[in-house]
Structures are given as structure tokens and as C-alpha cells.
Coordinates of C-alpha atoms and ligand atoms in Angstrom, one line a residue:
M732 CA 0.0 0.0 0.0
K733 CA 1.3 3.4 -0.9
A734 CA 1.4 6.3 1.6
I735 CA -1.4 8.1 -0.2
E736 CA -3.6 5.1 -0.1
L737 CA -3.0 4.6 3.6
R738 CA -3.8 8.3 4.3
N739 CA -7.0 8.1 2.3
K740 CA -8.1 4.9 4.0
Y741 CA -7.4 6.4 7.4
L742 CA -9.4 9.6 6.8
K743 CA -12.3 7.7 5.2
F744 CA -12.4 5.2 8.1
F745 CA -12.7 7.9 10.7
E746 CA -15.1 9.9 8.6
K747 CA -17.3 6.7 8.5
H748 CA -17.0 6.7 12.3
G749 CA -18.5 10.2 12.6
H750 CA -15.2 12.3 12.4
K751 CA -15.0 15.5 10.4
I752 CA -11.9 15.8 8.2
I753 CA -10.1 19.0 9.0
P754 CA -7.2 20.5 7.0
S755 CA -3.6 20.3 8.0
S756 CA -2.3 23.4 9.8
P757 CA 0.9 25.0 8.4
L758 CA 4.3 23.9 9.7
V759 CA 4.8 27.3 11.3
P760 CA 2.1 27.6 14.0
E761 CA -0.3 30.4 13.3
N762 CA -1.2 31.4 16.8
D763 CA 1.7 30.2 19.0
P764 CA 4.9 32.2 19.0
S765 CA 6.3 30.1 21.8
V766 CA 7.2 27.2 19.3
L767 CA 9.0 27.4 16.0
F768 CA 7.2 24.5 14.3
T769 CA 4.2 22.2 14.6
T770 CA 5.7 19.1 16.1
A771 CA 2.6 16.9 16.6
G772 CA -0.9 16.6 15.2
M773 CA -2.5 17.8 18.5
Q774 CA -0.6 21.0 18.6
P775 CA -3.0 23.1 16.6
L776 CA -5.9 21.6 18.6
I777 CA -4.6 22.6 22.1
P778 CA -7.3 25.2 22.8
Y779 CA -10.0 22.6 22.0
L780 CA -8.4 19.9 24.1
L781 CA -8.5 22.5 26.9
G782 CA -12.2 23.0 26.4
E783 CA -12.9 25.5 23.7
T784 CA -15.6 24.5 21.2
H785 CA -14.2 23.4 17.8
P786 CA -16.4 24.6 14.9
A787 CA -16.2 21.2 13.2
G788 CA -17.4 19.3 16.2
K789 CA -16.1 16.8 18.8
R790 CA -14.8 14.1 16.5
L791 CA -12.0 15.2 14.2
T792 CA -9.5 13.6 11.9
D793 CA -6.7 14.9 9.8
Y794 CA -3.2 14.5 8.5
Q795 CA -0.8 17.1 10.0
K796 CA 2.5 18.2 8.6
C797 CA 5.1 18.1 11.4
L798 CA 8.7 19.1 11.9
R799 CA 10.9 18.0 14.8
T800 CA 14.5 19.1 15.0
D801 CA 15.5 17.6 18.3
D802 CA 16.6 14.3 16.8
I803 CA 18.4 16.0 13.8
E804 CA 21.7 14.3 14.8
D805 CA 20.1 10.9 14.3
V806 CA 18.9 11.5 10.8
G807 CA 20.9 9.1 8.6
D808 CA 19.9 5.9 10.4
T809 CA 17.0 3.8 9.1
G810 CA 14.1 5.7 10.6
H811 CA 14.7 9.2 11.9
L812 CA 13.0 12.0 10.0
T813 CA 12.8 15.8 10.7
Y814 CA 9.7 16.4 8.5
F815 CA 7.0 13.7 8.8
E816 CA 3.3 13.5 8.5
M817 CA 1.1 12.5 11.4
M818 CA -2.4 11.2 10.9
G819 CA -4.7 11.5 13.8
N820 CA -8.2 11.2 15.2
W821 CA -9.5 13.2 18.1
S822 CA -12.3 13.1 20.6
L823 CA -12.9 16.4 22.2
G824 CA -14.7 15.2 25.3
D825 CA -16.7 12.7 23.3
Y826 CA -15.6 9.0 23.2
F827 CA -12.8 7.8 25.4
K828 CA -10.6 4.7 25.9
E829 CA -13.0 2.0 24.9
E830 CA -14.1 3.4 21.6
S831 CA -10.7 4.8 20.7
I832 CA -9.0 1.4 21.2
K833 CA -11.7 -0.5 19.4
M834 CA -11.6 1.8 16.4
S835 CA -7.8 1.5 16.2
Y836 CA -8.0 -2.2 16.4
E837 CA -10.6 -2.4 13.7
F838 CA -8.7 -0.1 11.4
L839 CA -5.5 -2.1 11.8
T840 CA -7.0 -5.6 11.5
T841 CA -9.8 -5.1 9.0
E842 CA -8.7 -2.1 6.9
L843 CA -5.0 -2.8 6.9
N844 CA -5.3 -6.6 7.4
I845 CA -2.6 -6.8 10.0
P846 CA -2.9 -10.2 11.7
V847 CA -3.8 -9.9 15.3
E848 CA -0.8 -12.0 16.4
R849 CA 1.4 -9.2 15.0
I850 CA 0.0 -6.7 17.4
F851 CA 1.5 -5.9 20.8
V852 CA 0.4 -3.0 23.0
T853 CA 1.7 -1.1 26.0
C854 CA -0.3 0.7 28.7
F855 CA 0.6 3.1 31.5
E856 CA 1.7 1.3 34.7
G857 CA 0.5 4.1 37.1
D858 CA 2.2 6.4 39.5
N859 CA 1.4 9.2 42.0
D860 CA -0.1 11.4 39.3
C861 CA -2.3 8.8 37.5
P862 CA -3.5 5.3 38.3
R863 CA -2.5 2.1 36.4
D864 CA -4.4 1.9 33.1
I865 CA -6.3 -1.3 33.7
E866 CA -9.2 0.0 31.7
A867 CA -7.2 0.3 28.5
A868 CA -5.7 -3.2 29.0
K869 CA -9.1 -4.7 29.5
V870 CA -10.4 -3.2 26.2
W871 CA -7.4 -4.6 24.5
E872 CA -8.1 -8.1 25.9
K873 CA -11.7 -7.8 24.8
C874 CA -10.4 -7.0 21.3
G875 CA -8.5 -10.3 21.3
I876 CA -5.0 -9.2 22.4
A877 CA -3.7 -11.9 24.7
P878 CA -2.5 -10.7 28.1
E879 CA 1.1 -11.7 27.4
R880 CA 1.1 -9.3 24.5
I881 CA 0.1 -6.4 26.8
F882 CA 2.9 -4.6 28.6
F883 CA 2.8 -1.9 31.3
F884 CA 5.4 0.9 31.5
G885 CA 5.9 4.2 33.3
K886 CA 5.9 7.8 32.2
K887 CA 8.9 7.5 30.0
E888 CA 7.2 5.1 27.6
N889 CA 3.5 5.5 28.2
W890 CA 2.8 9.1 28.8
W891 CA 2.5 11.8 26.2
G892 CA 2.8 15.6 26.5
P893 CA 2.5 18.3 27.2
A894 CA 3.8 19.6 23.9
G895 CA 5.8 22.4 25.6
T896 CA 6.3 22.9 29.3
H897 CA 2.6 22.9 30.2
G898 CA -0.7 22.0 28.7
P899 CA -2.8 18.9 27.9
C900 CA -1.3 15.5 28.4
G901 CA -2.1 12.0 29.7
P902 CA -1.3 8.3 29.8
D903 CA -1.2 6.6 26.4
T904 CA -1.5 3.2 25.0
E905 CA 1.0 2.4 22.2
I906 CA 0.5 -0.1 19.5
F907 CA 3.4 -2.1 18.1
Y908 CA 3.9 -4.3 15.1
D909 CA 6.0 -7.4 15.6
T910 CA 8.3 -7.7 12.6
G911 CA 8.8 -11.4 13.2
K912 CA 12.5 -10.9 13.9
E913 CA 14.2 -13.0 16.6
K914 CA 14.0 -11.5 20.1
C915 CA 17.3 -9.8 20.8
C916 CA 17.4 -11.1 24.4
K917 CA 15.2 -13.0 26.8
T918 CA 13.5 -9.8 28.1
C919 CA 13.0 -8.3 24.6
N920 CA 9.7 -6.5 24.5
P921 CA 8.1 -3.4 22.8
S922 CA 10.1 -1.0 24.9
C923 CA 13.3 -2.5 23.4
G924 CA 14.9 -0.5 20.6
C925 CA 16.3 -3.6 18.8
G926 CA 13.8 -3.3 15.9
K927 CA 11.8 -6.4 16.5
Y928 CA 8.8 -4.3 17.6
L929 CA 7.9 -1.2 15.7
E930 CA 5.6 1.5 17.2
I931 CA 2.8 2.1 14.7
W932 CA 0.2 4.2 16.6
N933 CA -0.1 6.1 19.8
N934 CA -3.5 6.7 21.5
V935 CA -3.2 9.4 24.2
F936 CA -5.9 9.8 26.8
M937 CA -5.6 13.4 27.4
Q938 CA -7.4 14.0 30.7
Y939 CA -4.8 16.1 32.4
N940 CA -3.4 19.6 32.2
K941 CA 0.1 20.0 33.4
T942 CA 0.3 23.4 35.0
V943 CA 3.3 25.7 34.8
D944 CA 4.3 24.7 38.3
G945 CA 4.3 21.0 37.3
K946 CA 1.0 19.8 38.7
Y947 CA -1.4 17.5 36.9
E948 CA -5.0 18.8 37.0
E949 CA -8.0 17.0 35.6
L950 CA -9.2 18.7 32.5
K951 CA -12.8 19.8 32.0
Q952 CA -13.2 17.0 29.5
K953 CA -11.7 13.7 28.7
N954 CA -10.1 13.8 25.3
V955 CA -8.4 11.3 22.9
D956 CA -5.5 12.3 20.8
T957 CA -4.0 9.7 18.5
G958 CA -1.0 9.9 16.2
L959 CA 0.0 7.5 13.4
G960 CA 3.2 8.4 11.5
L961 CA 2.5 8.1 7.8
E962 CA 6.0 7.2 6.6
R963 CA 6.7 4.7 9.3
A964 CA 3.3 3.0 9.0
T965 CA 3.8 2.8 5.2
M966 CA 7.2 1.2 5.7
I967 CA 5.7 -1.4 8.1
L968 CA 2.9 -2.2 5.7
Q969 CA 5.3 -2.6 2.8
G970 CA 7.4 -4.9 4.9
K971 CA 10.5 -2.7 4.6
N972 CA 12.9 -2.3 7.4
N973 CA 14.0 1.2 6.4
V974 CA 11.8 4.2 5.9
F975 CA 13.9 5.4 2.9
E976 CA 12.8 2.4 0.9
I977 CA 9.2 3.6 0.5
E978 CA 8.0 5.2 -2.7
I979 CA 8.3 8.7 -1.3
F980 CA 12.0 8.4 -1.1
K981 CA 13.1 5.5 -3.2
P982 CA 13.2 7.1 -6.7
I983 CA 15.2 10.0 -5.3
L984 CA 17.5 7.6 -3.5
E985 CA 18.2 5.8 -6.7
E986 CA 18.9 9.1 -8.5
L987 CA 21.4 10.0 -5.8
E988 CA 23.0 6.6 -6.1
K989 CA 23.3 7.0 -9.9
F990 CA 24.9 10.5 -9.7
S991 CA 27.1 9.8 -6.8
S992 CA 30.8 8.8 -7.0
N993 CA 31.1 8.0 -3.3
H994 CA 28.2 5.9 -2.0
D995 CA 27.5 6.8 1.6
M996 CA 24.1 5.7 2.9
K997 CA 24.1 8.1 5.7
S998 CA 24.7 11.1 3.4
F999 CA 22.0 9.8 1.0
R1000 CA 19.5 9.7 3.9
I1001 CA 20.4 13.1 5.3
I1002 CA 19.9 14.6 1.8
L1003 CA 16.5 12.8 1.4
D1004 CA 15.3 14.0 4.7
H1005 CA 16.7 17.5 4.7
L1006 CA 15.6 18.3 1.2
R1007 CA 12.1 17.1 1.7
A1008 CA 11.8 19.1 5.0
S1009 CA 13.2 22.2 3.1
I1010 CA 10.7 21.8 0.3
M1011 CA 7.9 21.6 2.8
L1012 CA 9.2 24.6 4.8
V1013 CA 9.5 26.8 1.7
Q1014 CA 6.0 25.8 0.7
D1015 CA 4.7 26.9 4.0
G1016 CA 6.3 30.3 3.6
V1017 CA 9.7 29.9 5.4
R1018 CA 12.7 31.5 3.7
P1019 CA 16.4 30.9 4.6
G1020 CA 17.7 33.4 7.1
N1021 CA 19.7 33.8 10.3
I1022 CA 17.1 33.5 12.9
E1023 CA 14.3 31.2 14.0
Q1024 CA 12.5 29.1 11.4
G1025 CA 14.6 30.7 8.6
Y1026 CA 17.8 29.6 10.3
I1027 CA 16.6 26.0 10.6
L1028 CA 15.8 26.0 6.9
R1029 CA 19.2 27.5 6.1
R1030 CA 20.9 24.7 8.1
L1031 CA 18.8 22.0 6.5
L1032 CA 19.7 23.3 3.0
R1033 CA 23.4 23.9 3.7
R1034 CA 23.8 20.5 5.2
T1035 CA 22.2 19.0 2.1
I1036 CA 24.6 20.9 -0.1
R1037 CA 27.6 19.8 1.9
H1038 CA 26.5 16.2 1.7
F1039 CA 26.0 16.5 -2.1
K1040 CA 29.6 17.5 -2.2
K1041 CA 30.7 14.8 0.1
I1042 CA 29.2 12.0 -2.0
G1043 CA 30.6 13.5 -5.1
I1044 CA 27.5 14.7 -6.9
D1045 CA 27.9 17.8 -9.0
I1046 CA 25.8 20.5 -7.4
V1047 CA 24.2 21.4 -10.7
N1048 CA 22.1 18.2 -10.3
L1049 CA 20.4 19.7 -7.2
E1050 CA 17.9 21.5 -9.3
K1051 CA 16.8 18.4 -11.3
I1052 CA 16.6 16.4 -8.0
V1053 CA 14.4 19.1 -6.4
D1054 CA 12.2 19.1 -9.5
N1055 CA 11.7 15.3 -9.4
Y1056 CA 11.2 15.3 -5.6
I1057 CA 8.4 17.9 -5.9
D1058 CA 6.7 15.8 -8.5
I1059 CA 6.8 12.8 -6.2
L1060 CA 5.7 14.7 -3.1
G1061 CA 3.0 16.4 -5.2
E1062 CA 0.9 13.3 -5.0
L1063 CA 0.6 13.8 -1.2
Y1064 CA 0.7 17.6 -1.3
P1065 CA -0.8 18.9 -4.6
E1066 CA 0.0 22.6 -3.5
L1067 CA 3.7 21.8 -4.2
T1068 CA 3.1 21.3 -7.9
E1069 CA 1.5 24.7 -8.1
N1070 CA 4.4 26.4 -6.3
K1071 CA 7.1 24.4 -7.9
V1072 CA 8.9 27.3 -9.6
K1073 CA 8.9 29.4 -6.5
I1074 CA 10.2 26.6 -4.3
K1075 CA 13.0 25.7 -6.7
N1076 CA 14.0 29.4 -6.9
V1077 CA 14.3 29.7 -3.2
I1078 CA 16.5 26.6 -3.0
E1079 CA 18.6 27.6 -5.9
E1080 CA 19.3 31.0 -4.4
E1081 CA 20.4 29.6 -1.1
K1082 CA 22.6 27.1 -3.0
N1083 CA 24.2 29.9 -4.9
K1084 CA 24.9 31.8 -1.7
F1085 CA 26.5 28.8 0.0
I1086 CA 28.6 27.3 -2.8
K1087 CA 30.4 30.6 -3.1
T1088 CA 31.9 30.1 0.4
L1089 CA 31.7 26.3 0.9
A1090 CA 35.1 25.5 -0.8
N1091 CA 36.9 28.3 1.0
G1092 CA 35.4 27.3 4.3
E1093 CA 36.5 23.8 3.8
R1094 CA 40.0 25.0 3.2
E1095 CA 39.9 27.0 6.4
F1096 CA 38.7 24.0 8.2
N1097 CA 41.4 21.8 6.9
K1098 CA 44.1 24.3 8.0
A1099 CA 42.6 24.3 11.5
L1100 CA 42.5 20.5 11.4
V1101 CA 46.2 20.3 10.5
K1102 CA 47.0 22.8 13.3
A1103 CA 45.1 20.7 15.8
Q1104 CA 46.8 17.5 14.6
N1105 CA 50.3 19.1 14.9
S1106 CA 49.6 20.2 18.4
N1107 CA 48.2 16.7 19.3
E1108 CA 44.8 18.1 20.2
N1109 CA 41.6 16.3 19.3
I1110 CA 39.4 19.4 19.5
I1111 CA 38.9 22.2 17.0
D1112 CA 39.0 25.6 18.7
G1113 CA 35.6 27.4 19.1
Q1114 CA 37.1 30.5 17.5
V1115 CA 37.5 28.5 14.2
V1116 CA 33.9 27.3 14.4
F1117 CA 32.8 30.9 14.9
N1118 CA 35.0 32.2 12.0
L1119 CA 33.6 29.5 9.8
Y1120 CA 30.1 30.6 10.8
E1121 CA 30.7 34.3 10.5
T1122 CA 32.8 34.4 7.3
Y1123 CA 31.8 31.3 5.4
G1124 CA 28.2 30.8 6.6
F1125 CA 28.9 27.3 8.1
P1126 CA 26.3 26.4 10.6
P1127 CA 28.2 25.0 13.6
E1128 CA 26.9 21.5 13.1
I1129 CA 28.5 21.4 9.6
T1130 CA 31.9 22.1 11.2
S1131 CA 31.1 19.6 13.9
E1132 CA 30.3 17.0 11.3
L1133 CA 33.5 17.7 9.3
A1134 CA 35.4 17.4 12.6
K1135 CA 33.8 14.1 13.6
E1136 CA 34.5 12.6 10.2
Q1137 CA 38.2 13.1 11.0
G1138 CA 37.8 11.9 14.6
F1139 CA 37.8 15.4 16.1
E1140 CA 35.5 17.3 18.4
V1141 CA 34.7 21.0 18.2
D1142 CA 34.6 23.4 21.2
L1143 CA 30.9 24.3 21.0
N1144 CA 30.9 26.0 24.4
K1145 CA 33.4 28.5 23.2
F1146 CA 31.5 28.9 19.9
N1147 CA 28.3 29.7 21.9
E1148 CA 30.1 32.2 24.0
L1149 CA 31.6 34.0 20.9
Y1150 CA 28.2 33.9 19.2
K1151 CA 26.5 35.5 22.2
Q1152 CA 29.1 38.2 22.4
H1153 CA 28.7 38.8 18.7
Q1154 CA 24.9 39.1 19.1
E1155 CA 25.3 41.6 21.9
K1156 CA 27.7 43.7 19.9
S1157 CA 25.3 43.8 16.9
R1158 CA 22.4 44.6 19.1
A1159 CA 24.3 47.5 20.7
G1160 CA 25.4 48.6 17.2
A1161 CA 21.8 48.6 16.0
E1162 CA 20.7 50.6 19.0
Q1163 CA 23.4 53.1 18.4
K1164 CA 22.4 53.5 14.7
F1165 CA 18.8 53.9 15.7
K1166 CA 19.7 56.5 18.3
G1167 CA 21.9 58.4 15.7
R1168 CA 19.1 58.4 13.2
F1169 CA 16.6 59.5 15.7
S1170 CA 18.7 62.4 16.9
R1171 CA 19.4 63.5 13.3
K1172 CA 15.7 63.7 12.7
E1173 CA 15.3 65.8 15.8
Ligands
LIG2074 N1 0.4 13.5 20.5 C1 0.8 12.1 20.3 C2 2.1 11.9 19.5 O1 2.5 12.9 19.0 C3 -0.3 11.3 19.6 O2 -0.8 12.1 18.6 O3 2.6 10.9 19.4

């Protein structure tokens, strides 16, 4: 099953069960300046989970564009993605545990035809804030999940939220798919990261509000918030053990392999992930820059370009690859096709800016590397990281990555210090200028 088919099945199924399909919110939250990006399907719904009336009703479903950058260092393995799509269904004080679990079970076993023996689940084991979730486990048993396939864990595994420091949250029940691989050890279970069990869906029973002082208060209403990652679920349904093998990525991966003179799977995956995230960000109005969302986009694009170079692909091929990528992604997001020229131009412009300084920056880095080697140090001075940032436009993680590839570390503390000083100086300079202009006007 292709990703688009899975998404359509999902939305139709929940529509049939009385849910209104609502549109995805943009990647940059519209009314929440406290966060840079939408990181979960529930984020745009926070006011409604807290009790406000949603115009579309109490049962909602959608697919939400999400971006998470906290795991950016892990991109390059078989599953981590910065941009991903999360499908979800919500009950805003309507159904609760029983109906939520039963619908998930029905969707997995009858719509997706997943054999029940492949399904394992986990529930919240209970603590001082919230009791053990016997109720969820009982519903699972009623559905036909044998007790030995139901596990209980604490907050680390079976609690979701709040999305920031405070807000709606609650115990969850997570659904895992057993890949059929051998257990990695006697105690191997769904909480183990060995890859035997893959998390496919998370049903959160949002009945608490975490306050700013860390207390859990009962919410006015009992909500359900579920999240099913589109790419990961597609991978599982296609029997792949690597998300980059699904049809969203595969043709671009093959193209990279064809053009590249130095096959490096990690670089391929970083490019596949970062380029897709960049396309989606530009579509949602973000432009490369030096602060906030713009700086994240700049970093994603510059890292992509660096990895192009690393695997020996001529950078002129970027344009064609972006073109093909937009065509593929256009099946899921038709708005991309409409904005193709605009998106390509933004990416090309940033590429042109960065390639001017990339080679010189790499030369500077190599000089610093030799210096560190000669003085028997295994750390690159933070001043070098700062100069590369300031003069050559190298985001610090690019320098850090270059260093790691040679077995070196970088002094990020010193970089951060210098960066802060620089910010303060520019702020003072700007204030000075402003004052000057003001007095001239007077
Ligand atoms: N909020 C939960 C998650 O992000 C379920 O949607 O996993």
C-alpha cells in the first residue's frame, strides 16, 4: 500500500465513524509564537483539548505536517526524519478509551489486514499522578490481544505531553507491530529498541493539564489524541525495514546513487530527509535566514549541499533532483506542484549563496585541522567554528560534522560564547544606529 492510499483509507475510516476531516495546519504555528514548528498533530488543537468548542465538532480527523529538529543528529539511520506526516483522530470530550482502542484495532485488522498475532500493546503502569491503566488493557483483551502481549510501562514510555512545558497530556497506549525478527534477548519487549517491535500508533488519553508549576490537574473534558506516522506505517505495511525504501524516497535515493561517485548511505538519507523538509518549509512560507525558522531552513539546506559535495555529486544536479522530488511529493501535497517554480528558486538562491563560500570554508577548516593535529589536540577551537560561521556561513553542526569525520570534536561552548558576544555587539550597534538616526531627525 502506498502512503497516499494509507492516508485516504485512514481519513475515510474515521469519517465513517463520525469524524470531520479538518485540513492540516501550516508547519509554522499560526497562533503560537512560543514554538517554531508544529511538532505533533495535536498542537493546533490545544485550545480545543482544553475545552474551547471546535467549529467542526467533537470528533475530528486529519493529517498534519510536522517538523521536529531535536533528533536531527540521528537523521541518517533507518528511521529518523525531521519532517513527517502524522495522521490523527481526536475526541474532544466525546468518546474515550474503549471506543478509541476499538476503532484503532478495527482499522489495523480489517482495513490494513494486520494479523492480530502481530499486534503488541503497552499501557501506563501508574504512579502518583495517575492510576494504572487497567481499563485500556481490558479493552485490548476484549479485542483479542492476549494478556502476554500487553505490557505496562511508566511515564517515559506510556505518557504523552505536554507539547511544551505545560498543557494537555495524559497516559497513552501504544500499538506495536511485531516484525517477526528473533528476540534480541530474553527480556526483549516493545520497549526495546532492537527493531523487532515497531511502534505504529499512539493513543493518548488526554485528561490532564500539566500546569506551569508542574502539577497535573484533571481537564474539564476527557479527550483522545492519536498519532500514526504516515511514513513509518507505510514502511511497516510494505514490509520494509527502512523508511527510505518507501515510494516517497526510493526514486530520489536511486537518483542520488546514480549520480554519486562516493556511496555513503548516511549522506543519502540526510539529503533525502533535509531536502524534503526544506521543500515543505519553503511551501509553508519559510525563507532561509539567520534567525528562528529561517535559520533551521538554512541549516537543512546547507547541510544538504555539503552532503552533495561529500558524496561526489555535481551540485548542478540539485535543481533536477528538487524538481523530481516535488513531482513525487505532489501526490501527497498537490499545492507543491502549483508552487514548484517558487520553491525551486528559493532553494537555488540559497545554494548559490552557500557554494560561493563552501570550498573556501572547507580549506579554512582543513588548515585548523592540521594545526590541531600538529599540536596533538583532538578538539577544534571554538574560534575556528565561529569564524567559519561568521565568514563562510557554516552552521556549527557542519563544522562539527566535518570534525567528527576526522575523529575530532569541536569546542561548541566557546563557539556559543563568541556567538553570544557577537549578538550583543550587533544589538548594541543597531541601537546606536537607531539613536543616531533619531537624533538627526530631531
Ligand atoms: N500526540 C501524540 C504523539 O505525538 C499522539 O498524537 O505521538
